[in-house]
Short mmCIF file of C-alpha atoms in Angstrom, two decimals:
data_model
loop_
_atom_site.label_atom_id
_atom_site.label_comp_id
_atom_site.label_asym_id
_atom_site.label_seq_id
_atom_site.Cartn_x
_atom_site.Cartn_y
_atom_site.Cartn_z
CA UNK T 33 -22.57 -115.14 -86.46
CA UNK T 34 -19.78 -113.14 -87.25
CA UNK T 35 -22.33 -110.38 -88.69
CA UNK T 36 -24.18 -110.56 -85.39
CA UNK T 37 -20.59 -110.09 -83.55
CA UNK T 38 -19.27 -106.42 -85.76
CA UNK T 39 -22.81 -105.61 -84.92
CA UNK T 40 -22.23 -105.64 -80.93
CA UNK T 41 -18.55 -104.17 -81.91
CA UNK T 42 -20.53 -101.23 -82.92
CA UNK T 43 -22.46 -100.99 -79.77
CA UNK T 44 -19.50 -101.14 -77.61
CA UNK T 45 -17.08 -99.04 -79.15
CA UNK T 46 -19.98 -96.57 -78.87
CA UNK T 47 -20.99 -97.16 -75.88
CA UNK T 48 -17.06 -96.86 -74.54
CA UNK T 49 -17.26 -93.58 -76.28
CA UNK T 50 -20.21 -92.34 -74.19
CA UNK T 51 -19.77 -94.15 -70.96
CA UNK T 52 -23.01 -96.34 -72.15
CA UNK T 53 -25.21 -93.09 -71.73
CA UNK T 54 -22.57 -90.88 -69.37
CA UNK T 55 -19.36 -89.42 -69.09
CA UNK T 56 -16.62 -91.46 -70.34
CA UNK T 57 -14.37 -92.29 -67.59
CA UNK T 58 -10.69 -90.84 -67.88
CA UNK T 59 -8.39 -93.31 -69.69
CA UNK T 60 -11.39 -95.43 -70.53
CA UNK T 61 -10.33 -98.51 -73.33
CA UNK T 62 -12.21 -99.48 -76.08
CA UNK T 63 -13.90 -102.57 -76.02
CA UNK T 64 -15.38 -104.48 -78.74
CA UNK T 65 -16.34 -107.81 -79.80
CA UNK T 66 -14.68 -110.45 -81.86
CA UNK T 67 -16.08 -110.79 -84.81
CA UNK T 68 -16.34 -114.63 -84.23
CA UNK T 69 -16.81 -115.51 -81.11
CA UNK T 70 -18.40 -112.16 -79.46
CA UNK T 71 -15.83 -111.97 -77.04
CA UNK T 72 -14.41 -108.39 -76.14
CA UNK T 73 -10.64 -108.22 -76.39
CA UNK T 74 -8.14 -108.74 -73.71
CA UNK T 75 -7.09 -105.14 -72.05
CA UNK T 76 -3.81 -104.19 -69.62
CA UNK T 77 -3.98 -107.58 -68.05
CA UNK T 78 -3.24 -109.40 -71.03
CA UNK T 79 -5.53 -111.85 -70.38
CA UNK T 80 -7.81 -114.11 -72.29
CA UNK T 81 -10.62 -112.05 -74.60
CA UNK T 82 -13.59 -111.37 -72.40
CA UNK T 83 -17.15 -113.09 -73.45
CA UNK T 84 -19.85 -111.00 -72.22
CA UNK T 85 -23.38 -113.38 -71.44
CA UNK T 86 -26.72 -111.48 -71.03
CA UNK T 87 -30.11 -113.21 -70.14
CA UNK T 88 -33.40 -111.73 -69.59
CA UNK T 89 -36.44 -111.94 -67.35
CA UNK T 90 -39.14 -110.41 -69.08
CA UNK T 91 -42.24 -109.62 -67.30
CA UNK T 92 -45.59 -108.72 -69.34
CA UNK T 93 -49.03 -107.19 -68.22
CA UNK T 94 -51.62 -109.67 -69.80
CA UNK T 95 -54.28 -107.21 -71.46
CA UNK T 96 -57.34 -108.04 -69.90
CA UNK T 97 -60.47 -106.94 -68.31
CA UNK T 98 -60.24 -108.07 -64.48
CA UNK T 99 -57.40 -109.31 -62.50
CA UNK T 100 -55.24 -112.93 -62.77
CA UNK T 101 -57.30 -114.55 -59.61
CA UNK T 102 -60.29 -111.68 -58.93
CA UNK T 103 -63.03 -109.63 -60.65
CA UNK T 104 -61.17 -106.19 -59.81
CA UNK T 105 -60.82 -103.88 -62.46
CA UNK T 106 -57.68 -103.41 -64.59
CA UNK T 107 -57.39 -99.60 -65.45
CA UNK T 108 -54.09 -97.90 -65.59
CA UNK T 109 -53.68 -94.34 -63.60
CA UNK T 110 -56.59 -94.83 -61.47
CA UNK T 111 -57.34 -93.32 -58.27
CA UNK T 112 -54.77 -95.09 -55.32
CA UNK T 113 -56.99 -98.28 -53.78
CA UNK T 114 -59.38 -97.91 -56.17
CA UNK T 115 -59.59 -101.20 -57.80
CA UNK T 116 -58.55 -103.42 -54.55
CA UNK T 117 -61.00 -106.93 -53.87
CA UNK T 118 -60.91 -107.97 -50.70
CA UNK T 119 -58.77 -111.13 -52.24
CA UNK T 120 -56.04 -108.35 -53.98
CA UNK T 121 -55.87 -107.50 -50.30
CA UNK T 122 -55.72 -110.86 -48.91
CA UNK T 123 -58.62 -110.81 -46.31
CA UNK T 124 -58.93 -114.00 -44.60
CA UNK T 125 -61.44 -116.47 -46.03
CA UNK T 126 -60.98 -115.07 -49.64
CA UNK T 127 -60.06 -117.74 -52.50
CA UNK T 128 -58.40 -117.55 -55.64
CA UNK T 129 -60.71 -117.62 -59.48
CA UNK T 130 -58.37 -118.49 -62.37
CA UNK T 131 -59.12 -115.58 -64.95
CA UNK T 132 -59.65 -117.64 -68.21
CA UNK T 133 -58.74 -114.68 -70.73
CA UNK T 134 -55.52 -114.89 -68.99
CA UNK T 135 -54.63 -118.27 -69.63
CA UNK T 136 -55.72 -118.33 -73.05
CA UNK T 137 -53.50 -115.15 -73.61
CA UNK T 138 -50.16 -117.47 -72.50
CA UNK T 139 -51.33 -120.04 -74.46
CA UNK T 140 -51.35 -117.71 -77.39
CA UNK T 141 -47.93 -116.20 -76.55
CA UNK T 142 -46.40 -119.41 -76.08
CA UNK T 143 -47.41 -121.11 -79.43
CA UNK T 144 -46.18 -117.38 -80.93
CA UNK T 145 -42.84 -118.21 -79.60
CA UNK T 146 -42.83 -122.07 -80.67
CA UNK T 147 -43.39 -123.39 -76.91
CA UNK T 148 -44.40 -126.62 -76.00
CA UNK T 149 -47.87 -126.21 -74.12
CA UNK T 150 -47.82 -127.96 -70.64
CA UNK T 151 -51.18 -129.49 -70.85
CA UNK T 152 -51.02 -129.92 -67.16
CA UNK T 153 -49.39 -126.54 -65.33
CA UNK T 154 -49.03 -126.05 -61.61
CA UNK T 155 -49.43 -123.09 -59.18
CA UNK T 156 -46.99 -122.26 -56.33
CA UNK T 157 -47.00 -119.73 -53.35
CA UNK T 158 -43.50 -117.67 -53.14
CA UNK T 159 -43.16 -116.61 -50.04
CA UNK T 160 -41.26 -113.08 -49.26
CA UNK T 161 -41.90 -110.14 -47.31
CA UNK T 162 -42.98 -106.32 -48.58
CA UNK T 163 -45.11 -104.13 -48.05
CA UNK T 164 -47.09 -103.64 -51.17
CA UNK T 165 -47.63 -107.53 -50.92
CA UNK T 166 -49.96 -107.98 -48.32
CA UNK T 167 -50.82 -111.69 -48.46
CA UNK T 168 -46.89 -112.47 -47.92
CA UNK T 169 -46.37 -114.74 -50.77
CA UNK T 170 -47.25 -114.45 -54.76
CA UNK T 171 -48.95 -117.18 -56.65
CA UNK T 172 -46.69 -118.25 -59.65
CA UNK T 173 -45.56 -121.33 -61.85
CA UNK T 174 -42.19 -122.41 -60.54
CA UNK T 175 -42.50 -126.12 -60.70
CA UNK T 176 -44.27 -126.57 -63.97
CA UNK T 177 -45.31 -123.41 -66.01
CA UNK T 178 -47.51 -123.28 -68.77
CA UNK T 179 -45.36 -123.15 -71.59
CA UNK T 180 -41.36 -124.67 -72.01
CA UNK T 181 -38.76 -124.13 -74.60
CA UNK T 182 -39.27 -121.81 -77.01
CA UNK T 183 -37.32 -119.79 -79.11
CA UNK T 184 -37.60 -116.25 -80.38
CA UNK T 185 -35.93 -115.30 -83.65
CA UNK T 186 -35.36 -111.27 -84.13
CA UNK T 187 -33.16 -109.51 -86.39
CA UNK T 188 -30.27 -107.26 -85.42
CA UNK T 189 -28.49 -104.11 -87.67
CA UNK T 190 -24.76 -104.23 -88.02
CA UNK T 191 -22.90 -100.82 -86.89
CA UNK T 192 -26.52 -99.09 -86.99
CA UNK T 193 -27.27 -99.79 -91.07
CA UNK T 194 -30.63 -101.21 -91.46
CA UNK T 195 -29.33 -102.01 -95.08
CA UNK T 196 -27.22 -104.64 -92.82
CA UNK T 197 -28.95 -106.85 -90.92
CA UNK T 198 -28.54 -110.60 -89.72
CA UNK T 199 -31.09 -113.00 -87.95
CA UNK T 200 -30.55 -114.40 -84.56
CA UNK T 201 -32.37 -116.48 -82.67
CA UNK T 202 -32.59 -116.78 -78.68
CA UNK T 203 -34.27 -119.59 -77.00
CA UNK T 204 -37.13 -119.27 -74.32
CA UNK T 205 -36.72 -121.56 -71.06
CA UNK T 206 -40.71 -120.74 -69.60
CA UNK T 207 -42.92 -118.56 -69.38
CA UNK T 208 -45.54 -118.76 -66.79
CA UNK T 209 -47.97 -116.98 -65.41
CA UNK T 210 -48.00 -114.80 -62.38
CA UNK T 211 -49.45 -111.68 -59.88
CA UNK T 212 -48.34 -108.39 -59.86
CA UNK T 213 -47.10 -106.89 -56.59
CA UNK T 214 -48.92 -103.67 -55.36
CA UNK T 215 -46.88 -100.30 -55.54
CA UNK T 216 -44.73 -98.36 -53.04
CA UNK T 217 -44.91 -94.63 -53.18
CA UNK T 218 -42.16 -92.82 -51.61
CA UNK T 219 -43.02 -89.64 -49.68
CA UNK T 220 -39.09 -88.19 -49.17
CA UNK T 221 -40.83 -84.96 -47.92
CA UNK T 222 -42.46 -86.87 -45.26
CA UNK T 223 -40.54 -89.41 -45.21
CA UNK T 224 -43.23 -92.10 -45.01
CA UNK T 225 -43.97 -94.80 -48.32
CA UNK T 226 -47.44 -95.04 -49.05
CA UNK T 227 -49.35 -98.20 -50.50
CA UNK T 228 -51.24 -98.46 -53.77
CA UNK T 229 -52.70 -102.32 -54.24
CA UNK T 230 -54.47 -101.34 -57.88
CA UNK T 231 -51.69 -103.33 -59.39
CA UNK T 232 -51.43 -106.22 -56.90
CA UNK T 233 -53.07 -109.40 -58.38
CA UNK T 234 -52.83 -107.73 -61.96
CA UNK T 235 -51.76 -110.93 -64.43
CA UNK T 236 -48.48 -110.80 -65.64
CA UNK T 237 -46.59 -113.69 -68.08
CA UNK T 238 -43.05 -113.76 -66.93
CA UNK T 239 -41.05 -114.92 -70.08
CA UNK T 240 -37.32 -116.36 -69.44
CA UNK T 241 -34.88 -116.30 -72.05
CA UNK T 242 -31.71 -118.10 -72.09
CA UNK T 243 -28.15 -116.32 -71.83
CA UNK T 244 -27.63 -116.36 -75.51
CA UNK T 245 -27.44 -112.54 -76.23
CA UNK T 246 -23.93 -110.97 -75.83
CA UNK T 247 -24.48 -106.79 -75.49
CA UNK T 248 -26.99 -104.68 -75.05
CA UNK T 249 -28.34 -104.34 -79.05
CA UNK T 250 -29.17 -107.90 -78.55
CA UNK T 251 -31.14 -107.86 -75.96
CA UNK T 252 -32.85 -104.38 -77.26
CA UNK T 253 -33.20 -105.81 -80.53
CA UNK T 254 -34.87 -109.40 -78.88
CA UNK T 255 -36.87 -107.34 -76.72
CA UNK T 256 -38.44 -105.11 -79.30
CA UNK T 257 -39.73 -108.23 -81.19
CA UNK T 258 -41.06 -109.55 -78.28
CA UNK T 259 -43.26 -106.32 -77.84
CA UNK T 260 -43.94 -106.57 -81.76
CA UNK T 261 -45.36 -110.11 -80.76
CA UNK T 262 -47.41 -109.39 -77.83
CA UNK T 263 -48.74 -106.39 -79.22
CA UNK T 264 -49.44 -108.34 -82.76
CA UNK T 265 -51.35 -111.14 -80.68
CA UNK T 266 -53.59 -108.68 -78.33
CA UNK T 267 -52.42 -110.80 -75.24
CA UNK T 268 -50.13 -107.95 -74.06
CA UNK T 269 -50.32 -104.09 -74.94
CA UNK T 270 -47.09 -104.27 -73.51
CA UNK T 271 -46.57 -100.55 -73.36
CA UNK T 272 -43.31 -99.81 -71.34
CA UNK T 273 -44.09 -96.02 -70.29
CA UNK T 274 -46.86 -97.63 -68.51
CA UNK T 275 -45.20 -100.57 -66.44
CA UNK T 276 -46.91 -103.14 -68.79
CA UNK T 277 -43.17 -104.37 -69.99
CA UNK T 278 -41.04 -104.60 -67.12
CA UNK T 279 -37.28 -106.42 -67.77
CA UNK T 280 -34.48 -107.77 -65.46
CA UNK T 281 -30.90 -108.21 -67.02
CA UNK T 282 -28.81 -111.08 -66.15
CA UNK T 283 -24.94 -110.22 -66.97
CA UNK T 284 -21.74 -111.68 -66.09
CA UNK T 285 -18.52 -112.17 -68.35
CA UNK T 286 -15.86 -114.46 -68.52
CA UNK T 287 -12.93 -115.89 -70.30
CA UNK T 288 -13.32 -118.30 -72.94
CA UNK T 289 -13.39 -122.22 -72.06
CA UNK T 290 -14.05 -120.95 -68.65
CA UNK T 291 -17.10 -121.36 -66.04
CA UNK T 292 -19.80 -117.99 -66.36
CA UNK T 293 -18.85 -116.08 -64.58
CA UNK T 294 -20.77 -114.24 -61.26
CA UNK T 295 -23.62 -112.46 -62.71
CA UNK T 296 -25.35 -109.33 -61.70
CA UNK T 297 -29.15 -108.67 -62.29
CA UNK T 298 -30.20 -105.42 -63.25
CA UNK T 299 -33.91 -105.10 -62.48
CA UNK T 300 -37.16 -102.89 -63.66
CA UNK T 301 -35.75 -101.67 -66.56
CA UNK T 302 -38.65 -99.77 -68.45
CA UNK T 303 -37.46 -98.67 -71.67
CA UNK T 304 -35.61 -100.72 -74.70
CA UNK T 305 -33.20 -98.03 -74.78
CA UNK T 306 -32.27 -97.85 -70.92
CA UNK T 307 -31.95 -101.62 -71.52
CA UNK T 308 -28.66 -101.33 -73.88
CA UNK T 309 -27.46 -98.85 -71.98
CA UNK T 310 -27.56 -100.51 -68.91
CA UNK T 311 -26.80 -104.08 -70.39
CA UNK T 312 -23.60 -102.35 -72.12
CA UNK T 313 -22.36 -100.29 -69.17
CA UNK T 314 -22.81 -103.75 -67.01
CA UNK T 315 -20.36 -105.42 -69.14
CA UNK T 316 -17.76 -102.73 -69.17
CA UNK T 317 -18.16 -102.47 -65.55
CA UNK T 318 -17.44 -105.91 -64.44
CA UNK T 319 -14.66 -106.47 -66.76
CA UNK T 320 -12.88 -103.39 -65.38
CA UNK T 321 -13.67 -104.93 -61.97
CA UNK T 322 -11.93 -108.12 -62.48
CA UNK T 323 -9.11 -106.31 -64.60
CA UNK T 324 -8.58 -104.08 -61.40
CA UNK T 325 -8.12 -106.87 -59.07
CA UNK T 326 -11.55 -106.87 -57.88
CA UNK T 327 -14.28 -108.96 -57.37
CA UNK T 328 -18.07 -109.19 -58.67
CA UNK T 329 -21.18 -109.54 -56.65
CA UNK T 330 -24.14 -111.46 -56.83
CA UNK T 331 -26.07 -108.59 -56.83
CA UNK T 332 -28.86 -106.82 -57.60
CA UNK T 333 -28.77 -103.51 -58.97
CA UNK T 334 -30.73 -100.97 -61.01
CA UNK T 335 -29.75 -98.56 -63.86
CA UNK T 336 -29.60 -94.71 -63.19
CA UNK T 337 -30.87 -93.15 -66.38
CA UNK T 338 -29.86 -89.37 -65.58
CA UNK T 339 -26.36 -90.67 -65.07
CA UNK T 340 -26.55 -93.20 -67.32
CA UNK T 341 -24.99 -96.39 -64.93
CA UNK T 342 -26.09 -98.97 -62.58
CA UNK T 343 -26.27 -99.10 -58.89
CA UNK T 344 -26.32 -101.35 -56.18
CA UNK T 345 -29.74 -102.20 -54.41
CA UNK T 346 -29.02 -105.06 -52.40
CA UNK T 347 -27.00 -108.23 -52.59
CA UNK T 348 -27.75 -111.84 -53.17
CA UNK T 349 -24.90 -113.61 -51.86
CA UNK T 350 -27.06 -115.24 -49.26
CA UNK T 351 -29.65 -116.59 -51.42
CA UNK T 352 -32.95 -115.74 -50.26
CA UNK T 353 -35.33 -118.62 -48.88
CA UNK T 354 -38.74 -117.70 -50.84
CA UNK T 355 -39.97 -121.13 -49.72
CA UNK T 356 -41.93 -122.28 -52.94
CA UNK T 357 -44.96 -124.72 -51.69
CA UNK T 358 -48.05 -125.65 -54.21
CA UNK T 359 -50.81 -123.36 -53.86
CA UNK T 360 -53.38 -125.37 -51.95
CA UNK T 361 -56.64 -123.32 -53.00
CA UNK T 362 -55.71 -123.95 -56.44
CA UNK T 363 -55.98 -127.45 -58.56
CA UNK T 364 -53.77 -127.60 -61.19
CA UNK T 365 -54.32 -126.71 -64.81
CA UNK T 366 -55.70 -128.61 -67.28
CA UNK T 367 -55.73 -127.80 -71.22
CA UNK T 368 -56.95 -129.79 -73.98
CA UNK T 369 -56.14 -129.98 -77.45
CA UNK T 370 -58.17 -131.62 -80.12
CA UNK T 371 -57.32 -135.59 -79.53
CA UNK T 372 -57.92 -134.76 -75.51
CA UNK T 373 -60.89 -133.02 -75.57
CA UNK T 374 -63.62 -135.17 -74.13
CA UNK T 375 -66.78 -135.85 -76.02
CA UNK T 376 -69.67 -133.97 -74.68
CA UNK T 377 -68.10 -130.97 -72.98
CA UNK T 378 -68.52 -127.34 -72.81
CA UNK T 379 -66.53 -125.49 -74.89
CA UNK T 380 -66.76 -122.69 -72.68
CA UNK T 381 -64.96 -124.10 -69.69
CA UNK T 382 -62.49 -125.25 -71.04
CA UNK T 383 -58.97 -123.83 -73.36
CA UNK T 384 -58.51 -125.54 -76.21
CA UNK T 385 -54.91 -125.08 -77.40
CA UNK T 386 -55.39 -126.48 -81.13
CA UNK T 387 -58.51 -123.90 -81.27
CA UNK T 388 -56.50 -120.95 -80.01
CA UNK T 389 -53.57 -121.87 -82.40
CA UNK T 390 -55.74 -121.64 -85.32
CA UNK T 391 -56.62 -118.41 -84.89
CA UNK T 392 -52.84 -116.57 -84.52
CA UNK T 393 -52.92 -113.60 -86.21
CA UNK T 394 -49.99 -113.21 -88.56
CA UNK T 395 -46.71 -112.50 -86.77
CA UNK T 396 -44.34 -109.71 -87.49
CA UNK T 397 -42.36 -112.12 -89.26
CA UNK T 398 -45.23 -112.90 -91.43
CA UNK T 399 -46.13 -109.47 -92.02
CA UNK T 400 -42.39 -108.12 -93.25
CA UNK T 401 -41.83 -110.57 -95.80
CA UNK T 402 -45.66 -110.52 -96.85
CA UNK T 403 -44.86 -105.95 -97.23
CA UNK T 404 -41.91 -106.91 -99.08
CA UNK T 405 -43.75 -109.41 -101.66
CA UNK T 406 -46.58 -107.31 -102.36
CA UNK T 407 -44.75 -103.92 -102.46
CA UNK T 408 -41.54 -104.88 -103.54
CA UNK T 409 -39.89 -102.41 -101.22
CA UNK T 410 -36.39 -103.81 -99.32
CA UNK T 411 -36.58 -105.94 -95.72
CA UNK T 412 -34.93 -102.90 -94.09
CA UNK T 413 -37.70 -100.93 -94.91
CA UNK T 414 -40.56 -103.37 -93.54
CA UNK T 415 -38.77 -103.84 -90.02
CA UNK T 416 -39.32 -99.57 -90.05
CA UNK T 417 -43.26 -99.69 -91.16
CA UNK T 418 -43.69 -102.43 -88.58
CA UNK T 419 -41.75 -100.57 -85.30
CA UNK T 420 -43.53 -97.34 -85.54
CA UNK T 421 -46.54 -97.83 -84.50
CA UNK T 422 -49.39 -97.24 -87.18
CA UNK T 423 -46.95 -96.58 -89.88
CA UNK T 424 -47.73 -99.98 -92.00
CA UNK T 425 -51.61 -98.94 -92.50
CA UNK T 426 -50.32 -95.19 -93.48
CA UNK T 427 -48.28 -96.36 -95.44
CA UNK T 428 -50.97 -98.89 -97.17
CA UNK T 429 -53.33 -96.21 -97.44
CA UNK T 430 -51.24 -94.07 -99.25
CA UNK T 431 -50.35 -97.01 -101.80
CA UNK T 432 -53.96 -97.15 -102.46
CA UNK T 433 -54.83 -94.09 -103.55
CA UNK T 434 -51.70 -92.92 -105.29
CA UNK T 435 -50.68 -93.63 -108.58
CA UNK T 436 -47.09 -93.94 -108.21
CA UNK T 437 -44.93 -96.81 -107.25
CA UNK T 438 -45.50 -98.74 -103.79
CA UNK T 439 -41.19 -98.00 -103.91
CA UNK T 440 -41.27 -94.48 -104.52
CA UNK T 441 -43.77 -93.97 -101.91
CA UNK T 442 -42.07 -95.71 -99.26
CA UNK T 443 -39.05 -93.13 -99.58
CA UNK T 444 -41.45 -89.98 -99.11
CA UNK T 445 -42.81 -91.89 -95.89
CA UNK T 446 -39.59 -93.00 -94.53
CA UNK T 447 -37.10 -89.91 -95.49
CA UNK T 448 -39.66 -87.19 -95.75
CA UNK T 449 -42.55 -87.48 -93.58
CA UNK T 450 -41.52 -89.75 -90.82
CA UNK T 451 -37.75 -87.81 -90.33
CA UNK T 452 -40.20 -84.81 -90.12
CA UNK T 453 -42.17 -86.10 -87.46
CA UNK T 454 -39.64 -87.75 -85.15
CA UNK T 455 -38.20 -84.04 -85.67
CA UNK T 456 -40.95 -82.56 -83.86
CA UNK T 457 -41.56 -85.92 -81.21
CA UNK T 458 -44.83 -86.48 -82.76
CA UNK T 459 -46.24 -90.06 -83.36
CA UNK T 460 -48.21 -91.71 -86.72
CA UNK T 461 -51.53 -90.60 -85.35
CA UNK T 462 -50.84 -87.33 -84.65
CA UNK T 463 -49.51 -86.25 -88.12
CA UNK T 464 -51.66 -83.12 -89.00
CA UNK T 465 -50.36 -84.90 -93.24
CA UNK T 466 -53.20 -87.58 -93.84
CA UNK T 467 -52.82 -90.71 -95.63
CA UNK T 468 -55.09 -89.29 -98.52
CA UNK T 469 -53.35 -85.69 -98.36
CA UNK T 470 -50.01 -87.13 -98.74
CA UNK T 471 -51.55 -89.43 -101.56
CA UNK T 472 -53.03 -86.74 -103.18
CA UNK T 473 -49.95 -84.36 -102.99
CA UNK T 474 -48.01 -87.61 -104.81
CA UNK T 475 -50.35 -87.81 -107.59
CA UNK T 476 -50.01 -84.28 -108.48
CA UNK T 477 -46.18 -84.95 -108.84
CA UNK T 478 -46.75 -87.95 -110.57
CA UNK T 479 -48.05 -86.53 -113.08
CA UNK T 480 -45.79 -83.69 -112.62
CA UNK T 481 -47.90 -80.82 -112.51
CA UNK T 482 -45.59 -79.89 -109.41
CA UNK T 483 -41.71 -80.26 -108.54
CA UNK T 484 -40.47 -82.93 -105.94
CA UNK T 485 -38.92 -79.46 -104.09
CA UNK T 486 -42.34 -77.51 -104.67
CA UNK T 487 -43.91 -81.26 -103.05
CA UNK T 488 -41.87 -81.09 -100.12
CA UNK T 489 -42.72 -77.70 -99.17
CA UNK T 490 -46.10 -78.29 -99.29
CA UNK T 491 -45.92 -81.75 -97.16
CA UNK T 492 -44.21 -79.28 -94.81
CA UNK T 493 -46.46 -76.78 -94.47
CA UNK T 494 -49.24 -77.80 -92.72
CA UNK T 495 -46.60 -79.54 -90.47
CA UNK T 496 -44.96 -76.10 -89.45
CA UNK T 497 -48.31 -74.86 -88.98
CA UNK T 498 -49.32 -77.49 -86.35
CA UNK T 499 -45.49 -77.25 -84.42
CA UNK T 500 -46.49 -73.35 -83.99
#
């Protein structure tokens, strides 16, 4: 705990230092957590130490073929309207199909995140007015949603050293399933907002997590497992540049011993790095609210990038009505495991959570400590092979046909190759170096027929080559 507390230290005495992505405001403090309880020190008031509380709403595309409740096609980037059923655009007389790929893929992500499966889940209408949602009211799980208290365990660096790292765990309240919206496109020039209902109806698991982070590593660091996880499992591709991971921040602070405090949602964010910048620049914000004199708002508010704050979209002090009511053309839903399953039934129409369970793939988890077993290379070094995406099979490949150690080559990866890449912003896949290139280049200094400088230059060279 007190690991996980120097480690948010770190992240706000930076984040102080750069106004959480901006200009530092003039006579800004330093703020940083205690290294027991994760509160942030008192400043000019001389109050009590501040404790900073962070929750998130995390909202994933399900990966599949058609729609949550239609047959329309799921494609991102596709022409505006293109992909619109007359249900996605609510025509009267049009009735709701539960997509079964979609269920099955919240089963999956629920027992990845040690849920309890509702065996019996419930739909709801909420009702609210906009004009990418034509039908006036989304069809969610508010009453009872598919899967309940979980818990998602991820792994956090202290002041920025993966060679320091400590595990923390935070739990998951729900996660249900739910439609996507349509999207607004804003014509300033014209000033007119067009609609594009290609999204609306897409299936999206909303997953809830408790206010157990503290600063915005945290919730980057609980975030990026998440993605590991959904990505891992094939039940989200979860790819943020492309809307398919979509989070809302949940901050307030407060004194020790005290009531939370008023929290502020910050909503949409799109990237794990905007995330801790916004989450960060939240907490500093509200604390030099209240030390001020002033007051915070139940509010909702979104995070500038270019300037690197949030601001206000619209407050929530008078709570909005959304009038949940069960979803009438929908019965409620009914899994099985295998002491419910009836005798005689059809496999087919039916989701069978002990079957689904059986076949989870192994989870990141699984895979680091599995990387470090076989290879013998350090934990640090498996959380890096697993976050870039394609790196672990390189990095396999490589191992396979090169005669020197599984340790050795994980340094000419990590320090050489990969620092060379990120360099030049290009990903695994598009190194020009192949697996068996750079394996072949390491067996020639294995048996040292070649110098590790003379190596070097030649794992550069095609490199240059492709940046010109």
């Amino acid at each position: 705990m007190a690991a996980a507390a120097r480690g948010c230290a770190g992240v706000w005495r930076r984040a102080c230092q750069r106004g959480a992505g901006g200009p530092a405001p003039r006579g800004q403090r330093d703020v940083s957590c205690n290294a027991r309880s994760g509160a942030v020190p008192a400043g000019k008031s001389g109050l009590a130490p501040w404790v900073p509380v962070v929750g998130l709403e995390i909202h994933a595309q399900i990966s599949s073929n058609s729609k949550l409740f239609s047959g329309s096609q799921v494609q991102f980037a596709a022409p505006p309207n293109s992909l619109v059923s007359f249900f996605d655009a609510s025509l009267p007389g049009t009735l709701p199909v539960l997509n079964r790929r979609c269920v099955e893929a919240a089963v999956m992500t629920g027992l990845a995140l040690n849920c309890s499966i509702n065996k019996k889940s419930l739909f709801d209408r909420k009702h609210y007015f906009y004009a990418d949602l034509p039908a006036g009211y989304q069809i969610t799980q508010q009453r009872v949603p598919i899967a309940v208290n979980g818990s998602l365990s991820y792994s956090l660096c202290i002041d920025n050293k993966m060679s320091q790292m400590v595990n923390k765990t935070v739990r998951i309240k729900q996660i249900q399933l739910e439609q996507d919206s349509g999207k607004s496109l804003h014509d300033d020039t014209r000033s007119q907002t067009l609609v594009d209902l290609n999204r609306a109806g897409v299936g999206l698991m909303e997953v809830v997590m408790e206010p157990d982070m503290c600063c915005g590593e945290e919730a980057a660091a609980a975030v990026r497992e998440l993605q590991l996880i959904l990505q891992t499992l094939g039940s989200s591709q979860a790819v943020m540049a492309e809307g398919q991971l979509r989070v809302d921040a949940n901050v307030s602070v407060h004194h020790p011993g005290e009531p939370y405090g008023v929290r502020t949602e910050v909503k949409n964010i799109n990237s794990i790095r905007f995330l801790a910048k916004a989450v960060d620049y939240e907490i500093q914000r509200q604390i030099e609210e209240l030390e001020n004199g002033g007051t915070i708002l139940n509010e909702t508010r979104a995070f500038d990038s270019k300037l690197g704050c949030t601001v206000p979209m619209r407050d929530k002090e008078g709570k909005q009505d959304y009038r949940f009511m069960p979803e009438p053309n929908l019965p409620p839903l009914i899994l099985y495991d295998a002491k419910s399953l009836p005798a005689n039934i059809n496999h087919q129409q039916v989701v069978n959570i002990d079957w689904i369970h059986e076949r989870l793939p192994d989870l990141p988890s699984v895979k680091r400590a599995k990387l470090v077993e076989r290879y013998g290379i350090l934990p640090e070094h498996s959380f890096t092979l697993l976050n870039e995406d394609g790196l672990t099979e390189f990095f396999e490949n490589v191992v396979k046909q090169t005669q020197m150690k599984p340790k050795k080559v994980i340094g000419w990866i990590l320090n050489d190759l990969l620092s060379y890449l990120k360099q030049h912003s290009l990903t695994v896949k598009e190194s020009p170096v192949s697996s068996c290139l750079l394996a072949d280049l390491l067996n020639l200094l294995e048996k040292k027929e070649i110098s590790s400088t003379a190596a070097k230059q030649i794992n550069y060279c095609p490199l240059d080559k492709y940046i010109r």
